[in-house]
Amino acid sequence: MAQQLLKGNNAFAEAAIRAGCDAYFGYPITPQTELLEHMSARMIELGRVFLQAESEVAAINMVYGAAAAGAKVMTSSSSPGISLMQEGYSYIAGSEVPVVIIDIMRGGPGLGNIQPSQSDYFQVTKSAGHGDFHPIVLAPATVQEAIDLTVLAFDLAQQYRTLVFVVADGAIGQMMEPAELPPMRPLPARAPDWALTGAKGRSPNLVNSLYLGADSLETLNLRLQDKLHAIESAELRYETIDVDDADLVIVAFGTAARVAKTAMQTLADEGIRVGLLRPITLWPFPTEALYDLSRSGKSFLVVEMNAGQMLLDVKAAVGADAPVSFFGRMGGAIPMPEEIVAAAHNALAQPAFAWAGA
Amino acid sequence: MLDTLPLENERLVYARPRTLASRYTHYCPGCTHGTAHRLIAEVLDELGLQDETILVASVGCSVFAYDYFDVDACEAAHGRAPAMATGIKRYHPDKIVFTYQGDGDLASIGAAEIIHVANRGENITTIFINNAIYGMTGGQMAPTSLIGQKTTSSPFGRDTQLAGYPMHMAELLAGIPGTAYSVRRSLHDARHVIQAKKAIKTAFEAQMAGIGFSIVELLSTCPTNWGMTPGDSCDWVRDQMVPVYPLGDFKVADELQQARGRSKR
């Protein structure tokens, strides 16, 4: 399939359809609405399930129901809507049904604004709901990667029967880039054995997250933790550029990593040895890779479009003795390359945490 | 498994419906959840739907309903059973999907979900247990508690200035175009139990015919949290609840009326 000029939100939606998404439930919210709109036309054309729910709370519980029924189901939203859906994430994790969520992040807290942001990092990696679980979190930096990671998200959701997020800031949702869509996959002929399909010729299936006894709930949790450990060892993904020879390693994901790549050219021209580690999975997180880099005396500069959320994971990975600096923009602002260049100079001189004003 | 008596030389006239699981329930003595469960199971047996049906249980005393029906089932978050049922029914439009919800679940935290499932004319059936109280959490005020009713969270009696009025869900949902069938029945004596079963059957027939959302509100007892004997509880439904929550048909879609007319002939 040839490259075409695609808007991020439409690319997410069409990639999901081609990956075999056969049910979608959502609610309009900027800056992800084109995704819902794309699904509203294409899913109906293809005879698949599309429904605009009355709220994000209802949407995620419809998703939960469809997942229980054996659907390859997805929803999409943006930060305030992702907060509202948290109830469902926890039930989905406890019931071990496969679900894909796309979060086109915007500035917060509160109603915030509709500008691009990465401030859902804590929410999606650490606190996606009550109880002990982590979703798998994938973070594309280009429209092509949005497509590829959306397809991967469906595969991982099915493989591990778990919740998978694809998170992108609003810039990736709204930008247009040349990208190539995958071919259309055929839909599975039948629902999985555990799904709710009516107990014809078999004993009834139950999809449930309720375990009244401490023993039985701990047993479930041990199984969930085993699964999470398996995901941690098998599904970690990150990109590195020039890290081995670097004195300074920039750590950034999504749009912040793209801007950092531009800044790196300037820094390289100045003779500064700079590298980039870009997490592609935000959970699992490349803790060991960062630790290994820190043992060779490198400095680190974390760049995010938030107040320093991934920063805490980097600091935990490299330890208290490694020099870690931070540069962030908040409220929907995108860092400029020259700001990152300046932050890199400062990081090599004196590690510091800094936020730029508008 | 329950112990069964030997049946030699006996003519079996009453047995456990196949759709009702052979299991002790956790319900309190005198509670009418058991009656409602049995009626649903009898109807699913009679309509031949056991292996076509998916139950969406809710949060409340009936949280373990999935243990008592021998059908595919799931357990929804509090109030969200209609949304979860929507997801299932849209994916399996040929299956029979029903929710079983109490008054806190349906009329309070799940008010938005039940109104929109009705408004979409979702082809599901809801059995709504109205016992005017939160049972599982220990007897707090529900949206359906009567004016003046003392509960553990309305110790001076439900005061409308403080806590509003009893919600009439069957009437409210009847006013929505997507609703095909909305009725209220009671479980306080044998005659009313028989009427309740007929309504439950009609509700599932509405779903089979694909004509929209169907709901049966059942006035029910909570002897434990009302602080009454089972017998007094049934009298309280008759004397206190029925005057506030009149029994009757609030919406019967034309298609259903025609079908019922045919079956009478």
Coordinates of C-alpha atoms in Angstrom, one line a residue:
Chain A
M1 CA 0.0 0.0 0.0
A2 CA 1.4 3.4 -1.0
Q3 CA 2.1 6.3 1.3
Q4 CA -0.6 8.9 1.5
L5 CA -1.1 12.2 3.4
L6 CA -2.9 11.3 6.6
K7 CA -4.1 13.2 9.6
G8 CA -3.1 11.6 12.9
N9 CA -6.6 11.1 14.2
N10 CA -7.8 9.5 11.0
A11 CA -4.7 7.3 10.8
F12 CA -5.4 6.0 14.3
A13 CA -9.0 5.1 13.3
E14 CA -8.2 3.6 10.0
A15 CA -5.3 1.6 11.4
A16 CA -7.7 0.2 14.1
I17 CA -10.2 -0.8 11.4
R18 CA -7.5 -2.6 9.4
A19 CA -6.2 -4.3 12.5
G20 CA -9.6 -5.9 12.9
C21 CA -11.4 -3.6 15.3
D22 CA -15.0 -4.7 15.0
A23 CA -16.6 -2.6 17.7
Y24 CA -16.1 1.1 18.7
F25 CA -17.9 3.2 21.3
G26 CA -16.9 6.8 22.0
Y27 CA -17.9 10.3 22.9
P28 CA -16.8 13.5 21.2
I29 CA -14.0 15.5 22.8
T30 CA -11.4 17.8 21.2
P31 CA -8.6 17.1 20.0
Q32 CA -9.6 13.5 19.2
T33 CA -13.0 14.0 17.6
E34 CA -11.9 13.2 14.0
L35 CA -11.2 9.7 15.3
L36 CA -14.8 9.2 16.4
E37 CA -16.0 10.8 13.2
H38 CA -13.9 8.5 11.0
M39 CA -15.2 5.5 12.9
S40 CA -18.8 6.7 12.6
A41 CA -18.6 6.5 8.8
R42 CA -16.2 3.6 8.2
M43 CA -17.5 1.1 10.8
I44 CA -21.1 1.5 9.6
E45 CA -19.9 1.1 6.0
L46 CA -18.2 -2.1 6.9
G47 CA -21.1 -3.5 8.9
R48 CA -19.2 -3.3 12.2
V49 CA -20.4 -1.9 15.6
F50 CA -20.2 1.9 16.1
L51 CA -22.1 3.8 18.8
Q52 CA -21.8 7.3 20.1
A53 CA -22.4 6.9 23.8
E54 CA -24.1 9.3 26.2
S55 CA -20.9 9.9 28.2
E56 CA -17.4 8.6 28.5
V57 CA -18.5 6.6 31.5
A58 CA -21.1 4.8 29.4
A59 CA -18.7 4.4 26.5
I60 CA -16.1 2.6 28.5
N61 CA -18.8 0.3 30.0
M62 CA -20.1 -0.5 26.5
V63 CA -16.5 -1.3 25.6
Y64 CA -16.3 -3.5 28.6
G65 CA -19.5 -5.3 27.6
A66 CA -18.4 -5.7 24.0
A67 CA -15.0 -7.0 25.1
A68 CA -16.7 -9.5 27.3
A69 CA -18.8 -10.6 24.3
G70 CA -15.6 -11.3 22.4
A71 CA -15.2 -8.1 20.3
K72 CA -11.9 -6.5 19.3
V73 CA -13.1 -3.3 20.7
M74 CA -11.7 0.2 21.0
T75 CA -12.6 3.6 22.3
S76 CA -10.8 6.9 22.1
S77 CA -10.9 10.1 24.1
S78 CA -8.8 13.0 25.4
S79 CA -7.5 13.7 28.9
P80 CA -10.7 14.7 30.7
G81 CA -12.6 11.9 29.1
I82 CA -9.8 9.5 29.9
S83 CA -10.3 10.5 33.6
L84 CA -14.0 9.8 33.4
M85 CA -13.3 6.3 31.9
Q86 CA -11.1 5.2 34.8
E87 CA -13.9 3.2 36.4
G88 CA -14.1 1.0 33.4
Y89 CA -10.3 0.5 33.0
S90 CA -10.1 -1.1 36.5
Y91 CA -13.0 -3.5 35.8
I92 CA -11.5 -4.4 32.4
A93 CA -8.1 -5.1 34.1
G94 CA -9.8 -7.2 36.8
S95 CA -11.8 -9.2 34.3
E96 CA -8.9 -9.7 31.9
V97 CA -10.7 -8.7 28.7
P98 CA -8.8 -7.2 25.8
V99 CA -9.4 -3.5 25.1
V100 CA -7.6 -0.7 23.2
I101 CA -7.8 2.9 24.2
I102 CA -6.5 5.9 22.3
D103 CA -5.8 9.0 24.3
I104 CA -5.1 12.2 22.4
M105 CA -3.8 14.2 25.3
R106 CA -4.6 17.8 26.0
G107 CA -3.6 20.4 28.6
G108 CA -4.9 20.1 32.1
P109 CA -5.7 20.1 35.0
G110 CA -9.5 20.5 34.9
L111 CA -11.0 21.5 31.6
G112 CA -7.6 22.9 30.8
N113 CA -7.5 23.5 27.1
I114 CA -7.4 21.7 23.8
Q115 CA -3.6 22.2 23.1
P116 CA -1.2 19.3 22.9
S117 CA 0.1 17.9 26.2
Q118 CA 1.8 14.9 27.7
S119 CA 0.3 15.4 31.2
D120 CA -1.6 12.1 31.2
Y121 CA 1.6 10.2 31.8
F122 CA 1.0 9.6 35.5
Q123 CA -2.7 8.7 34.8
V124 CA -2.1 6.1 32.1
T125 CA 1.2 4.5 33.4
K126 CA 0.6 4.6 37.2
S127 CA -3.0 5.4 38.1
A128 CA -5.4 4.2 35.5
G129 CA -7.8 3.1 38.2
H130 CA -8.1 1.5 41.6
G131 CA -6.3 -1.8 42.3
D132 CA -3.0 -3.2 41.2
F133 CA -2.6 -3.1 37.5
H134 CA -0.8 -1.3 34.7
P135 CA -2.1 -1.0 31.1
I136 CA 0.4 -1.4 28.4
V137 CA 1.1 2.1 27.2
L138 CA 2.4 2.8 23.6
A139 CA 3.6 6.3 22.7
P140 CA 3.9 7.1 18.9
A141 CA 6.0 10.1 17.7
T142 CA 4.8 10.2 14.1
V143 CA 1.7 9.4 12.1
Q144 CA 3.3 6.3 10.7
E145 CA 4.1 5.1 14.2
A146 CA 0.5 5.9 15.3
I147 CA -0.6 3.4 12.7
D148 CA 2.0 0.8 13.5
L149 CA 1.4 1.0 17.3
T150 CA -2.4 0.9 16.9
V151 CA -2.1 -2.4 15.1
L152 CA 0.4 -3.6 17.7
A153 CA -2.1 -2.5 20.5
F154 CA -4.8 -4.8 19.2
D155 CA -2.3 -7.7 19.0
L156 CA -1.0 -7.1 22.5
A157 CA -4.5 -6.7 23.9
Q158 CA -5.6 -10.0 22.5
Q159 CA -2.3 -11.8 23.4
Y160 CA -2.4 -10.8 27.0
R161 CA -6.1 -10.2 27.5
T162 CA -5.3 -6.8 28.8
L163 CA -5.9 -3.0 28.5
V164 CA -3.6 -1.3 26.0
F165 CA -3.3 2.5 25.7
V166 CA -1.9 4.4 22.7
V167 CA -1.2 7.9 23.9
A168 CA -0.3 10.8 21.8
D169 CA -0.4 14.5 22.4
G170 CA -2.9 16.6 20.4
A171 CA -0.2 17.6 17.9
I172 CA 0.1 14.0 16.6
G173 CA -3.7 13.7 16.5
Q174 CA -4.0 16.9 14.4
M175 CA -0.9 16.9 12.2
M176 CA -0.8 15.5 8.6
E177 CA 2.1 13.4 7.5
P178 CA 2.8 10.9 4.7
A179 CA 2.2 7.4 6.0
E180 CA 1.3 3.9 4.8
L181 CA -1.7 2.0 6.1
P182 CA -1.5 -1.8 6.5
P183 CA -3.7 -4.1 4.5
M184 CA -7.2 -4.9 5.8
R185 CA -7.1 -8.0 8.1
P186 CA -10.0 -10.5 7.9
L187 CA -12.2 -10.5 11.1
P188 CA -11.9 -13.7 13.2
A189 CA -14.6 -16.3 12.3
R190 CA -15.6 -16.9 15.9
A191 CA -15.4 -15.4 19.4
P192 CA -12.8 -16.6 21.9
D193 CA -13.8 -19.6 24.1
W194 CA -14.1 -17.4 27.2
A195 CA -16.4 -14.9 25.6
L196 CA -20.1 -14.4 26.4
T197 CA -22.0 -15.8 23.4
G198 CA -24.8 -17.8 25.1
A199 CA -24.0 -21.1 26.7
K200 CA -25.0 -23.4 23.9
G201 CA -23.4 -26.8 24.2
R202 CA -21.1 -25.8 27.0
S203 CA -21.2 -24.6 30.6
P204 CA -21.8 -20.9 31.2
N205 CA -19.0 -18.3 30.9
L206 CA -18.6 -15.6 33.5
V207 CA -16.8 -12.2 33.0
N208 CA -16.3 -10.7 36.4
S209 CA -13.9 -8.8 38.6
L210 CA -15.6 -9.7 42.0
Y211 CA -13.8 -12.0 44.3
L212 CA -15.2 -11.8 47.8
G213 CA -12.6 -13.7 49.7
A214 CA -9.1 -12.3 50.4
D215 CA -7.5 -15.6 49.3
S216 CA -9.3 -15.7 45.9
L217 CA -8.7 -12.0 45.2
E218 CA -5.0 -12.4 46.1
T219 CA -4.8 -15.4 43.7
L220 CA -6.3 -13.2 40.9
N221 CA -3.8 -10.5 41.8
L222 CA -0.8 -12.9 41.7
R223 CA -1.9 -14.1 38.3
L224 CA -2.2 -10.4 37.1
Q225 CA 1.2 -9.7 38.4
D226 CA 2.7 -12.7 36.6
K227 CA 1.1 -11.4 33.4
L228 CA 2.5 -7.9 34.0
H229 CA 6.0 -9.4 34.6
A230 CA 5.7 -11.3 31.4
I231 CA 4.8 -8.1 29.6
E232 CA 7.7 -6.3 31.2
S233 CA 10.2 -8.8 29.9
A234 CA 8.7 -9.3 26.4
E235 CA 7.2 -6.1 25.3
L236 CA 9.6 -3.3 26.2
R237 CA 10.2 -1.0 23.2
Y238 CA 12.4 2.1 22.9
E239 CA 14.5 3.9 20.4
T240 CA 18.1 5.1 21.0
I241 CA 20.2 7.4 18.9
D242 CA 23.9 7.9 19.5
V243 CA 23.7 7.1 23.2
D244 CA 26.9 5.1 23.5
D245 CA 29.2 8.0 22.8
A246 CA 27.0 10.6 24.3
D247 CA 27.9 12.8 27.3
L248 CA 24.3 13.9 27.5
V249 CA 21.3 11.6 26.9
I250 CA 18.0 13.3 26.2
V251 CA 15.0 11.2 27.3
A252 CA 11.8 12.2 25.7
F253 CA 8.7 10.6 24.0
G254 CA 6.2 11.6 21.4
T255 CA 6.3 15.1 20.1
A256 CA 8.9 16.2 22.7
A257 CA 11.2 13.6 21.3
R258 CA 10.7 14.9 17.7
V259 CA 11.6 18.4 18.9
A260 CA 14.6 17.0 20.8
K261 CA 15.9 15.4 17.5
T262 CA 16.0 18.8 15.9
A263 CA 17.8 20.2 18.9
M264 CA 20.3 17.4 18.7
Q265 CA 21.4 18.5 15.2
T266 CA 22.3 22.0 16.6
L267 CA 24.1 20.4 19.6
A268 CA 26.1 18.0 17.4
D269 CA 27.1 21.0 15.1
E270 CA 28.4 22.6 18.3
G271 CA 30.5 19.5 19.0
I272 CA 28.4 18.4 21.9
R273 CA 28.1 14.6 22.1
V274 CA 24.4 14.1 22.7
G275 CA 22.1 11.1 22.3
L276 CA 18.4 10.3 22.6
L277 CA 16.5 7.6 24.4
R278 CA 12.9 7.6 23.3
P279 CA 10.6 5.3 25.2
I280 CA 8.0 3.8 22.8
T281 CA 6.4 1.8 25.6
L282 CA 5.8 4.1 28.5
W283 CA 4.8 1.0 30.5
P284 CA 6.8 -1.1 30.5
F285 CA 9.5 1.5 31.0
P286 CA 13.1 1.1 29.8
T287 CA 14.5 1.2 33.4
E288 CA 17.4 -1.1 32.8
A289 CA 18.6 0.6 29.6
L290 CA 18.6 3.9 31.5
Y291 CA 20.4 2.4 34.4
D292 CA 23.1 0.9 32.1
L293 CA 23.7 4.3 30.5
S294 CA 23.9 6.0 33.8
R295 CA 26.8 3.6 34.9
S296 CA 29.1 5.1 32.3
G297 CA 28.9 8.6 33.8
K298 CA 26.5 10.2 31.4
S299 CA 24.2 13.2 32.2
F300 CA 20.5 13.1 31.4
L301 CA 18.1 15.7 30.2
V302 CA 14.4 14.7 30.4
V303 CA 12.2 16.8 28.1
E304 CA 8.4 16.5 28.5
M305 CA 5.2 18.5 27.7
N306 CA 4.3 18.4 31.4
A307 CA 5.7 19.3 34.8
G308 CA 8.1 16.3 34.9
Q309 CA 6.1 13.1 35.1
M310 CA 8.3 10.6 33.2
L311 CA 11.1 12.4 35.0
L312 CA 10.3 10.4 38.2
D313 CA 10.8 7.1 36.3
V314 CA 14.1 8.3 34.8
K315 CA 15.3 9.4 38.3
A316 CA 14.3 6.1 39.8
A317 CA 16.1 4.2 37.0
V318 CA 19.4 6.0 37.1
G319 CA 19.7 6.5 40.8
A320 CA 20.4 9.5 43.0
D321 CA 24.0 9.9 42.0
A322 CA 23.4 10.4 38.2
P323 CA 23.0 14.0 37.0
V324 CA 19.4 14.4 35.8
S325 CA 18.1 17.7 34.4
F326 CA 14.6 18.5 33.3
F327 CA 13.0 20.8 30.8
G328 CA 9.2 21.0 30.4
R329 CA 6.5 23.0 28.9
M330 CA 3.0 22.9 30.3
G331 CA -0.6 24.0 29.6
G332 CA -0.4 22.9 26.0
A333 CA 2.8 24.6 25.0
I334 CA 5.3 22.7 22.8
P335 CA 9.1 23.1 23.6
M336 CA 11.1 24.9 20.9
P337 CA 14.4 23.3 19.7
E338 CA 16.4 26.3 20.9
E339 CA 14.9 25.9 24.4
I340 CA 16.1 22.3 24.4
V341 CA 19.5 23.4 23.2
A342 CA 19.8 25.9 26.0
A343 CA 18.5 23.3 28.5
A344 CA 21.2 20.9 27.2
H345 CA 23.9 23.5 27.8
N346 CA 22.7 24.1 31.3
A347 CA 22.4 20.3 32.0
L348 CA 26.1 19.8 31.1
A349 CA 27.1 22.8 33.3
Q350 CA 24.8 22.3 36.3
P351 CA 21.9 19.8 36.5
A352 CA 18.7 21.6 37.1
F353 CA 14.9 21.3 36.7
A354 CA 13.3 24.1 34.7
W355 CA 10.0 25.0 33.3
A356 CA 9.8 27.6 30.6
G357 CA 7.1 30.4 30.8
A358 CA 5.0 31.2 27.8
Chain B
M1 CA -25.9 -29.0 45.4
L2 CA -29.2 -29.0 47.2
D3 CA -30.5 -32.2 48.8
T4 CA -33.5 -33.5 47.0
L5 CA -36.3 -35.7 48.4
P6 CA -36.9 -39.1 46.8
L7 CA -39.8 -38.8 44.4
E8 CA -41.0 -42.4 44.0
N9 CA -44.8 -42.5 43.7
E10 CA -45.0 -38.7 43.5
R11 CA -46.2 -36.7 40.6
L12 CA -43.8 -33.9 40.0
V13 CA -45.8 -30.6 39.8
Y14 CA -43.1 -28.1 40.7
A15 CA -39.4 -28.2 40.1
R16 CA -36.4 -26.0 39.9
P17 CA -36.3 -24.3 36.4
R18 CA -33.4 -25.4 34.4
T19 CA -32.1 -21.8 34.0
L20 CA -32.0 -21.5 37.8
A21 CA -28.7 -22.8 39.1
S22 CA -28.9 -25.5 41.8
R23 CA -27.2 -23.4 44.5
Y24 CA -28.1 -21.8 47.8
T25 CA -28.4 -18.1 47.5
H26 CA -27.1 -15.5 50.0
Y27 CA -30.4 -13.6 50.1
C28 CA -32.0 -13.0 53.5
P29 CA -35.0 -15.0 54.5
G30 CA -38.2 -13.4 53.2
C31 CA -36.5 -11.3 50.6
T32 CA -38.3 -11.4 47.2
H33 CA -35.1 -11.5 45.1
G34 CA -35.5 -15.3 45.1
T35 CA -39.0 -15.0 43.8
A36 CA -37.9 -12.6 41.0
H37 CA -35.0 -15.0 40.1
R38 CA -37.3 -17.9 39.9
L39 CA -39.8 -16.1 37.7
I40 CA -37.1 -15.0 35.3
A41 CA -35.8 -18.6 35.1
E42 CA -39.2 -20.0 34.5
V43 CA -39.8 -17.5 31.7
L44 CA -36.4 -18.3 30.0
D45 CA -37.2 -22.0 30.3
E46 CA -40.6 -21.5 28.7
L47 CA -39.3 -19.4 25.9
G48 CA -36.4 -21.8 25.3
L49 CA -33.8 -19.0 25.8
Q50 CA -31.4 -20.5 28.3
D51 CA -28.5 -21.0 25.9
E52 CA -29.2 -17.8 24.0
T53 CA -29.2 -15.5 27.1
I54 CA -26.5 -13.3 28.5
L55 CA -27.1 -11.8 32.0
V56 CA -25.6 -8.5 33.1
A57 CA -25.6 -8.5 36.9
S58 CA -25.3 -5.2 38.8
V59 CA -24.1 -3.9 42.1
G60 CA -26.4 -4.3 45.1
C61 CA -27.8 -7.3 46.8
S62 CA -28.2 -9.0 43.5
V63 CA -24.5 -8.7 42.8
F64 CA -24.1 -12.5 42.8
A65 CA -27.1 -13.0 40.4
Y66 CA -24.6 -14.5 38.0
D67 CA -24.2 -17.4 40.4
Y68 CA -27.9 -18.2 40.4
F69 CA -28.7 -18.2 36.7
D70 CA -27.3 -21.0 34.6
V71 CA -26.5 -18.7 31.7
D72 CA -23.5 -16.7 30.3
A73 CA -23.1 -13.7 32.6
C74 CA -21.0 -10.7 33.5
E75 CA -20.9 -8.3 36.5
A76 CA -21.2 -4.6 35.7
A77 CA -19.9 -1.6 37.6
H78 CA -22.5 0.1 39.8
G79 CA -25.2 1.6 37.6
R80 CA -23.5 0.6 34.3
A81 CA -25.4 -2.6 33.5
P82 CA -27.4 -0.9 30.7
A83 CA -24.2 0.3 29.1
M84 CA -22.5 -3.0 29.4
A85 CA -25.6 -4.7 28.1
T86 CA -25.5 -2.3 25.1
G87 CA -22.0 -3.4 24.3
I88 CA -22.9 -7.0 24.4
K89 CA -26.2 -6.7 22.5
R90 CA -24.7 -4.5 19.7
Y91 CA -22.0 -7.2 19.2
H92 CA -24.4 -10.1 19.5
P93 CA -27.8 -8.7 18.3
D94 CA -29.1 -12.3 18.0
K95 CA -28.7 -13.1 21.7
I96 CA -31.0 -12.3 24.5
V97 CA -29.5 -9.8 26.9
F98 CA -31.0 -8.7 30.2
T99 CA -29.9 -6.6 33.2
Y100 CA -31.0 -7.2 36.7
Q101 CA -30.8 -4.0 38.8
G102 CA -31.9 -2.6 42.1
D103 CA -33.2 0.8 42.8
G104 CA -29.9 2.4 43.9
D105 CA -28.1 1.0 40.9
L106 CA -30.8 1.9 38.3
A107 CA -32.5 5.0 39.6
S108 CA -29.5 6.7 41.3
I109 CA -26.0 6.1 40.1
G110 CA -27.2 4.5 36.8
A111 CA -30.0 7.0 36.0
A112 CA -28.2 8.3 32.9
E113 CA -27.4 4.8 31.5
I114 CA -31.0 3.5 31.9
I115 CA -32.5 6.6 30.3
H116 CA -30.2 6.4 27.3
V117 CA -30.5 2.6 26.9
A118 CA -34.3 3.3 26.6
N119 CA -33.8 6.3 24.4
R120 CA -31.8 4.2 21.9
G121 CA -34.5 1.6 22.0
E122 CA -31.8 -0.9 22.8
N123 CA -33.3 -4.4 22.4
I124 CA -32.5 -5.5 25.9
T125 CA -34.7 -6.3 28.9
T126 CA -34.3 -4.9 32.4
I127 CA -35.7 -6.4 35.6
F128 CA -35.8 -3.6 38.1
I129 CA -36.1 -4.5 41.8
N130 CA -37.6 -1.6 43.8
N131 CA -37.5 -2.2 47.5
A132 CA -37.2 1.5 48.5
I133 CA -33.8 1.0 50.1
Y134 CA -30.1 0.2 49.6
G135 CA -29.9 -3.4 50.7
M136 CA -26.3 -4.5 50.3
T137 CA -24.7 -1.6 52.0
G138 CA -27.1 -1.9 55.0
G139 CA -30.3 0.0 54.6
Q140 CA -29.5 3.5 53.3
M141 CA -32.0 5.8 51.6
A142 CA -32.6 5.1 47.9
P143 CA -34.1 7.4 45.3
T144 CA -37.2 5.2 45.7
S145 CA -37.4 5.5 49.5
L146 CA -40.9 6.8 50.5
I147 CA -41.4 10.2 51.9
G148 CA -40.8 10.0 55.7
Q149 CA -39.2 6.6 55.4
K150 CA -36.5 6.1 58.1
T151 CA -33.3 4.5 56.8
T152 CA -29.8 4.5 58.1
S153 CA -29.0 7.6 56.1
S154 CA -32.4 9.3 56.6
P155 CA -32.7 8.7 60.4
F156 CA -35.4 11.3 60.7
G157 CA -37.3 10.1 57.8
R158 CA -36.9 11.1 54.1
D159 CA -37.4 14.8 54.0
T160 CA -38.2 16.1 50.5
Q161 CA -36.5 19.4 51.2
L162 CA -33.3 17.6 51.9
A163 CA -33.5 14.5 49.7
G164 CA -36.2 15.0 47.0
Y165 CA -39.0 12.7 46.1
P166 CA -39.5 9.0 45.3
M167 CA -38.6 8.3 41.7
H168 CA -41.1 6.7 39.4
M169 CA -38.9 4.9 37.0
A170 CA -41.5 2.8 35.1
E171 CA -43.5 5.9 34.4
L172 CA -40.4 8.0 33.5
L173 CA -39.1 5.4 31.1
A174 CA -42.5 4.9 29.6
G175 CA -42.3 8.5 28.3
I176 CA -39.2 7.7 26.1
P177 CA -40.0 6.7 22.5
G178 CA -37.4 3.9 22.4
T179 CA -39.2 2.0 25.2
A180 CA -41.4 -0.8 23.9
Y181 CA -42.7 -2.0 27.3
S182 CA -42.6 -0.5 30.7
V183 CA -44.7 -1.8 33.5
R184 CA -44.8 -2.1 37.3
R185 CA -45.7 -5.2 39.2
S186 CA -45.4 -6.4 42.8
L187 CA -44.2 -9.5 44.5
H188 CA -46.1 -9.2 47.8
D189 CA -48.6 -12.0 47.3
A190 CA -49.3 -15.0 45.0
R191 CA -51.7 -13.2 42.8
H192 CA -49.3 -10.4 42.1
V193 CA -46.4 -12.9 41.6
I194 CA -48.3 -14.5 38.8
Q195 CA -49.0 -11.1 37.2
A196 CA -45.3 -10.3 37.6
K197 CA -44.3 -13.5 35.7
K198 CA -46.7 -12.6 32.8
A199 CA -45.0 -9.2 32.6
I200 CA -41.5 -10.6 32.6
K201 CA -42.5 -13.0 29.8
T202 CA -43.9 -10.1 27.8
A203 CA -40.7 -8.1 28.3
F204 CA -38.6 -10.9 26.9
E205 CA -41.0 -11.4 24.1
A206 CA -40.6 -7.7 23.2
Q207 CA -36.9 -8.3 23.0
M208 CA -37.3 -11.4 20.9
A209 CA -39.5 -9.4 18.5
G210 CA -36.8 -6.7 18.4
I211 CA -39.2 -3.8 19.1
G212 CA -37.2 -1.9 21.7
F213 CA -36.3 -1.6 25.3
S214 CA -38.4 -3.5 27.9
I215 CA -38.5 -3.1 31.6
V216 CA -40.4 -4.6 34.4
E217 CA -40.3 -2.8 37.8
L218 CA -41.0 -5.2 40.6
L219 CA -42.0 -3.9 44.1
S220 CA -40.0 -6.0 46.4
T221 CA -39.3 -6.6 50.1
C222 CA -36.3 -6.0 52.3
P223 CA -37.3 -7.5 55.7
T224 CA -33.7 -7.2 57.1
N225 CA -33.2 -3.5 56.4
W226 CA -36.9 -2.6 56.9
G227 CA -36.7 -4.3 60.3
M228 CA -39.8 -6.4 59.7
T229 CA -40.8 -10.0 59.5
P230 CA -41.2 -11.3 55.9
G231 CA -45.0 -11.3 56.3
D232 CA -45.1 -7.7 57.6
S233 CA -42.8 -6.8 54.7
C234 CA -45.3 -8.1 52.2
D235 CA -48.0 -6.1 54.0
W236 CA -45.8 -3.0 53.9
V237 CA -45.4 -3.3 50.1
R238 CA -49.2 -3.6 49.8
D239 CA -50.1 -0.9 52.2
Q240 CA -47.3 1.7 51.8
M241 CA -45.5 1.1 48.5
V242 CA -48.4 0.3 46.1
P243 CA -50.2 3.5 46.9
V244 CA -47.0 5.5 46.0
Y245 CA -46.0 3.2 43.2
P246 CA -49.2 2.2 41.4
L247 CA -49.1 -1.1 39.6
G248 CA -49.9 -1.0 35.9
D249 CA -48.8 -0.8 32.3
F250 CA -47.2 2.6 31.4
K251 CA -46.1 1.7 27.9
V252 CA -47.0 -1.2 25.8
A253 CA -45.9 -0.7 22.2
D254 CA -48.5 -1.2 19.5
E255 CA -46.7 -4.2 18.1
L256 CA -46.9 -5.9 21.5
Q257 CA -50.5 -5.1 22.0
Q258 CA -51.3 -6.7 18.6
A259 CA -49.2 -9.7 19.5
R260 CA -51.1 -10.0 22.8
G261 CA -54.4 -9.6 21.1
R262 CA -53.5 -12.5 18.7
S263 CA -52.4 -14.8 21.5
K264 CA -55.7 -14.2 23.4
R265 CA -57.7 -15.3 20.3

